[in-house]
Amino acid sequence: MRILVTGGAGFIGSNFVRYVYKERPDWHITVIDKLTYAGNLKNLDGLDESRVNFIKGDICDEPAIEQAVADSDTVVHFAAETHVDNSIQGPWPFVETNVIGTYRVLEAVRKSDKRLHHISTDEVYGDLGLDSSEKFSEKSPYDPRSPYSSTKAGSDHLVRAWGHTYGVKATISNCSNNYGPYQHIEKVIPRNITNILTGIKPKLYGEGKNRRDWIHAEDHSSAVLAILENGKLGETYMIGADGEKDNKQLIQTILELMGKDPNDFEFVKDRPGHDLRYAIDAAKLRTELGWAPKYTDFREGLKQTIQWYTDNQDWWQPQKDETEAKYKELGR
Ligand code: NAD
Ligand code: TDX
């Protein structure tokens, strides 16, 4: 099996490459990644070059993606612009990579008749009420509310249409918020772990009441592999691990696990259009494909993640000042 992973030098893509490398020793993995600010070749350090090869390339570059797809048996498409705050400041790269890039990937798999799994997000369904117990499922209506989520929604629609019209052999998954090693320090968990490690107070947007449903990136990876191998073509699967927390609880747990006063954080300006709550019902994935998460104890997963950022300061230090300078301009 020759698998092509787009965006495999990013956070979840590299966790997936590492997972497949470990779980499927007879597979060959090719990563195609543009290495934007969010991609880092160090995320693939230590993997044997005879089993993993890397192409520095843009999924919007038609000949490059066509060739990479033609040389593989199956494609898992992670490459995207992913940070909501960036999408509010400058939406164009999101339209370009998430919509046009996905179009290029689809045309390439159509041309060489390859299997595709498309990685998407729960944010395409909009948000849920803070006090409701409702969860997103495969049947939830699309209602994206940020430039990021609207471009991911657009990419999902393209994938479905290419399956329906041209018979492209595709599946889609919509996952909740991921955490774990190799996540860029712009995102809430690594930002605030590294804030604490550098003597900066953790920052909570608005009143800290917004809720996210956390899953470890390794559990996301095992779910994607299960769908790739046993999912039904044309189907969508929700991925989530029942890890719902509000942002204040999250920051206080990080502070506590790092031996700090749980109230030693500060509130900052809210994100415009800030989605209130996401929560996932992953019953279809669990019952039809027999998938279950390994990281069921969030505190334990968070503890390991804190340890990873503590042990790997060389990995994130070079980006810390620039990342915080960008936030300072936004008042966040
Ligand atoms: P990330 O920002 O850490 O990594 C994205 C990777 O894509 C980077 O390596 C980047 O260099 C690469 N990339 C960007 N534009 C490219 C282009 N034009 N051509 C080739 N490569 C390009 O993102 P992530 O958090 O790992 O997210 C991966 C995927 O998972 C995305 O599709 C995202 O929408 C989805 N997702 C993320 C989460 C989450 O919590 N992070 C949750 C659900 C779904
Ligand atoms: O410092 C912070 N303080 C804070 O309170 C930051 C960076 C964020 N927040 C809040 C905003 C959100 O409510 O924490 C929550 C999580 O924020 P992000 O890490 O930016 O993630 P989110 O906006 O929820 O989107 C993420 O999950 C779904 C990923 O970035 C997306 O790519 C994915 O699709």
XYZ file of C-alpha atoms and ligand atoms in Angstrom:
410
model
C 0.000 0.000 0.000
C 1.345 3.421 -1.006
C -0.437 6.139 0.924
C -0.204 9.855 0.139
C -0.747 12.200 3.105
C -1.365 15.848 2.235
C -0.398 18.229 5.038
C 1.582 15.444 6.718
C 4.109 17.869 8.223
C 1.407 19.622 10.255
C 0.018 18.707 13.649
C -2.579 15.991 12.986
C -1.077 14.917 9.652
C 2.274 14.111 11.311
C 0.558 12.303 14.193
C -1.301 10.250 11.553
C 1.940 9.498 9.651
C 3.546 8.313 12.906
C 0.497 6.200 13.737
C 0.383 4.501 10.314
C 4.172 4.029 10.386
C 3.800 2.133 13.651
C 0.556 0.233 12.893
C 1.099 -0.683 9.224
C 4.815 -1.549 8.886
C 4.384 -2.758 5.298
C 2.906 0.520 4.016
C 4.888 3.193 2.208
C 3.992 6.769 3.126
C 4.506 9.881 0.996
C 3.900 13.282 2.529
C 3.162 16.310 0.354
C 3.293 19.542 2.306
C 3.879 23.197 1.394
C 5.594 23.827 4.756
C 3.626 26.968 5.581
C 4.267 28.582 8.979
C 2.252 25.650 10.431
C 4.250 22.864 8.798
C 7.513 21.629 10.278
C 9.748 18.901 8.876
C 10.947 18.169 12.418
C 7.474 16.671 12.989
C 8.636 13.724 10.871
C 12.069 13.317 12.494
C 13.188 9.785 13.270
C 11.103 8.066 10.568
C 13.010 5.758 8.226
C 13.411 7.395 4.796
C 12.948 4.061 3.049
C 9.367 4.022 4.357
C 8.470 7.721 4.379
C 9.309 10.204 1.669
C 8.649 13.893 1.649
C 7.638 16.162 -1.222
C 7.701 19.890 -0.571
C 4.709 20.885 -2.653
C 1.488 22.872 -2.785
C -1.797 21.013 -3.273
C -2.924 23.949 -5.458
C -0.095 23.165 -7.902
C -1.868 20.982 -10.466
C 1.096 19.035 -11.935
C 2.638 18.477 -8.485
C -0.510 17.052 -6.903
C -1.396 15.036 -10.019
C 1.998 13.344 -10.001
C 1.958 12.635 -6.270
C -1.552 11.148 -6.477
C -0.701 9.094 -9.574
C 2.254 7.577 -7.688
C 0.058 6.434 -4.742
C -2.772 3.973 -4.121
C -4.761 6.031 -1.643
C -4.861 9.638 -0.411
C -5.616 11.097 3.005
C -6.165 14.840 2.704
C -5.218 16.849 5.814
C -3.618 19.920 4.146
C -5.462 23.086 5.105
C -5.166 26.499 6.647
C -6.535 25.782 10.105
C -6.451 28.691 12.533
C -9.783 30.507 12.986
C -8.149 33.740 14.244
C -5.940 33.869 11.123
C -8.966 33.303 8.896
C -10.638 36.372 10.412
C -7.547 38.511 9.764
C -6.903 37.215 6.230
C -9.346 34.771 4.635
C -7.699 34.389 1.184
C -5.183 31.599 2.021
C -8.140 29.669 3.474
C -10.147 29.976 0.257
C -7.081 29.093 -1.772
C -5.858 26.009 0.103
C -9.091 24.688 1.588
C -11.362 25.181 -1.433
C -9.131 25.383 -4.526
C -6.573 22.978 -3.053
C -9.282 20.399 -2.306
C -10.597 20.880 -5.854
C -7.088 20.062 -7.174
C -6.854 16.965 -4.958
C -10.280 15.816 -6.196
C -9.404 16.329 -9.850
C -6.165 14.390 -9.327
C -7.896 11.409 -7.668
C -10.603 11.496 -10.364
C -8.010 11.437 -13.137
C -6.057 8.488 -11.736
C -9.029 6.764 -10.060
C -7.642 6.685 -6.497
C -9.378 6.332 -3.121
C -9.619 9.553 -1.064
C -10.309 10.227 2.586
C -11.047 13.886 3.296
C -10.352 15.297 6.755
C -12.813 17.891 7.988
C -14.018 19.523 11.155
C -17.095 19.760 13.367
C -16.983 23.555 12.873
C -18.823 23.162 9.539
C -22.008 22.585 11.564
C -21.837 25.981 13.272
C -22.274 25.978 17.033
C -24.562 24.607 19.744
C -26.211 26.395 22.660
C -24.130 26.540 25.835
C -26.969 25.076 27.859
C -28.176 22.467 25.379
C -27.204 18.807 25.529
C -27.460 18.437 21.747
C -24.484 17.046 19.813
C -23.476 17.215 16.158
C -24.097 14.080 14.101
C -23.698 13.129 10.443
C -27.238 14.455 9.917
C -26.611 17.958 11.341
C -27.202 20.760 8.827
C -24.199 22.729 7.585
C -24.047 26.211 9.142
C -20.407 27.426 9.095
C -19.836 30.797 10.728
C -16.147 31.685 10.327
C -14.060 32.120 7.169
C -12.164 28.961 8.235
C -15.236 26.785 8.758
C -16.971 28.088 5.619
C -14.000 27.041 3.474
C -13.898 23.612 5.157
C -17.652 23.294 4.509
C -17.013 24.209 0.860
C -14.382 21.483 0.638
C -16.797 18.885 2.105
C -19.425 19.833 -0.488
C -16.886 19.468 -3.292
C -15.911 15.987 -2.072
C -19.560 14.842 -1.906
C -20.360 16.298 -5.326
C -17.304 14.619 -6.920
C -18.416 11.310 -5.405
C -22.012 11.704 -6.557
C -21.286 13.045 -10.050
C -18.009 11.418 -11.058
C -17.983 8.362 -8.818
C -14.862 9.489 -6.943
C -14.259 6.896 -4.193
C -14.311 9.127 -1.143
C -15.146 9.207 2.547
C -15.240 12.262 4.841
C -14.690 12.632 8.574
C -15.615 15.611 10.748
C -13.626 15.659 13.958
C -13.735 17.750 17.111
C -10.835 19.737 18.656
C -7.551 17.820 18.744
C -4.723 18.043 21.259
C -1.379 16.298 21.642
C 2.266 16.664 20.583
C 3.360 18.714 17.520
C 0.408 21.153 17.651
C 1.322 24.689 16.609
C 1.574 27.040 19.584
C -1.079 29.390 18.177
C -3.791 26.914 19.336
C -5.297 27.207 22.814
C -3.663 24.250 24.603
C -0.037 24.607 23.410
C -0.285 28.411 23.449
C -1.127 28.434 27.100
C 1.197 25.601 28.169
C 4.059 27.517 26.525
C 2.798 30.781 28.029
C 3.142 29.240 31.484
C 6.575 27.820 30.598
C 7.745 31.315 29.557
C 6.233 33.196 32.484
C 3.231 34.655 30.591
C -0.256 34.409 32.101
C -2.632 32.089 30.187
C -5.209 33.982 28.109
C -8.934 33.237 28.099
C -11.079 34.694 25.341
C -14.236 36.527 26.431
C -15.639 35.026 29.617
C -14.080 31.585 29.092
C -17.497 29.941 28.798
C -17.129 28.591 25.243
C -17.013 24.802 25.134
C -14.909 22.461 22.999
C -14.957 18.644 22.711
C -11.349 17.407 23.042
C -9.838 14.323 21.396
C -6.215 13.204 21.378
C -4.591 13.348 17.901
C -3.659 9.663 18.172
C -7.333 8.754 18.619
C -8.203 10.898 15.590
C -5.519 8.956 13.685
C -6.870 5.534 14.675
C -10.354 6.636 13.608
C -9.099 7.832 10.206
C -7.263 4.546 9.626
C -10.439 2.603 10.538
C -12.481 4.658 8.038
C -9.823 4.346 5.350
C -9.777 0.566 5.690
C -13.374 -0.271 6.562
C -15.507 2.830 5.925
C -18.234 2.770 3.300
C -17.524 4.858 0.201
C -19.662 7.988 -0.002
C -20.201 8.071 3.777
C -19.365 10.686 6.383
C -18.208 9.792 9.906
C -18.150 12.047 12.961
C -15.031 11.596 15.126
C -15.108 12.571 18.795
C -14.217 11.134 22.184
C -16.755 12.739 24.593
C -14.187 15.184 25.950
C -16.295 18.298 26.394
C -14.871 21.090 28.612
C -15.372 24.821 28.833
C -12.301 26.957 28.162
C -12.041 28.134 31.755
C -12.053 24.536 33.050
C -9.402 23.719 30.447
C -7.047 26.561 31.394
C -7.524 25.895 35.113
C -6.687 22.203 34.616
C -3.510 23.119 32.707
C -2.489 25.535 35.473
C -3.175 22.956 38.155
C -1.277 20.171 36.320
C 1.673 22.551 35.961
C 1.692 23.245 39.692
C 0.350 26.822 39.409
C -2.514 28.736 41.000
C -5.600 27.769 38.939
C -6.771 31.398 38.991
C -3.531 32.824 37.605
C -4.929 33.526 34.103
C -6.280 36.654 32.420
C -9.347 37.366 30.334
C -8.642 38.944 26.935
C -10.741 40.389 24.126
C -13.134 37.856 22.596
C -12.831 36.428 19.066
C -15.383 38.027 16.671
C -18.202 35.560 15.914
C -16.782 33.138 18.530
C -18.633 29.786 18.248
C -20.124 28.887 21.621
C -20.054 25.129 21.827
C -19.100 22.057 19.805
C -19.922 18.468 20.788
C -19.776 15.283 18.765
C -21.926 12.168 18.677
C -19.575 9.498 17.295
C -22.062 6.596 17.627
C -21.886 5.685 13.926
C -18.094 5.321 13.994
C -18.213 3.337 17.232
C -20.998 0.950 16.221
C -20.363 0.479 12.494
C -16.564 0.379 12.594
C -15.995 -0.725 16.191
C -13.728 2.264 16.883
C -13.009 3.431 20.441
C -10.616 6.096 21.716
C -7.567 5.105 23.769
C -7.228 8.441 25.585
C -10.381 8.355 27.702
C -8.764 10.175 30.644
C -8.389 13.797 29.483
C -6.261 14.849 32.477
C -3.799 12.079 31.715
C -3.633 13.000 28.010
C -3.161 16.640 28.946
C -0.418 15.722 31.436
C 1.505 13.867 28.704
C 1.019 16.823 26.339
C 2.339 19.276 28.948
C 5.346 16.979 29.406
C 5.955 16.941 25.634
C 6.024 20.757 25.404
C 8.223 20.912 28.505
C 10.692 18.436 26.969
C 10.651 19.943 23.461
C 11.295 23.642 23.965
C 13.649 23.668 20.924
C 10.670 22.688 18.783
C 8.449 25.638 19.782
C 10.779 28.385 21.116
C 11.661 29.766 17.649
C 7.974 30.586 17.024
C 6.929 31.863 20.437
C 7.772 35.587 20.140
C 6.260 35.923 16.677
C 3.086 34.063 17.679
C 2.553 36.207 20.774
C 3.336 39.425 18.834
C 0.511 38.538 16.408
C -1.884 37.982 19.319
C -0.804 41.249 20.943
C -1.851 43.179 17.821
C -5.302 41.569 18.103
C -5.586 42.350 21.809
C -5.786 38.623 22.520
P -1.939 22.394 10.874
O -2.220 23.834 10.595
O -1.145 22.020 12.065
O -1.232 21.726 9.616
C -1.632 21.970 8.293
C -0.533 21.436 7.385
O -0.953 21.647 6.018
C 0.806 22.156 7.549
O 1.860 21.221 7.576
C 0.892 23.044 6.308
O 2.225 23.308 5.898
C 0.128 22.214 5.293
N -0.424 23.029 4.195
C -1.133 24.183 4.297
N -1.440 24.635 3.073
C -0.946 23.747 2.172
C -0.953 23.662 0.773
N -1.535 24.597 0.009
N -0.355 22.599 0.176
C 0.263 21.646 0.916
N 0.309 21.689 2.266
C -0.287 22.721 2.888
O -3.372 21.711 10.881
P -3.973 20.532 11.779
O -4.503 21.090 13.031
O -3.015 19.420 11.799
O -5.240 20.136 10.867
C -5.132 19.149 9.842
C -6.498 18.905 9.241
O -7.413 18.481 10.240
C -7.131 20.140 8.603
O -7.800 19.754 7.416
C -8.116 20.626 9.652
O -9.188 21.326 9.063
C -8.568 19.310 10.251
N -9.043 19.371 11.646
C -8.276 19.923 12.613
C -8.719 19.917 13.933
C -7.879 20.483 15.060
O -8.345 20.504 16.195
N -6.665 20.932 14.829
C -9.960 19.360 14.232
C -10.732 18.807 13.210
C -10.264 18.814 11.915
O -5.344 31.739 23.884
C -6.481 31.334 23.615
N -7.459 31.428 24.547
C -8.736 30.999 24.336
O -9.598 31.110 25.217
C -6.803 30.737 22.339
C -5.740 30.602 21.271
C -8.088 30.274 22.144
N -9.022 30.395 23.117
C -10.368 29.786 22.916
C -11.039 29.991 21.575
C -11.821 28.685 21.404
O -13.047 28.767 22.092
O -10.143 28.363 23.021
C -10.965 27.641 22.097
C -10.073 26.840 21.155
O -9.424 27.755 20.288
P -8.455 27.270 19.109
O -7.365 26.449 19.685
O -8.110 28.442 18.271
O -9.394 26.246 18.325
P -10.846 26.370 17.616
O -11.138 27.754 17.211
O -11.836 25.667 18.504
O -10.584 25.483 16.282
C -9.845 24.241 16.385
O -10.703 23.120 16.402
C -11.329 22.728 15.225
C -8.842 24.099 15.259
O -8.004 25.233 15.231
C -9.518 23.902 13.937
O -8.569 23.711 12.897
C -10.386 22.672 14.051
O -11.119 22.472 12.871
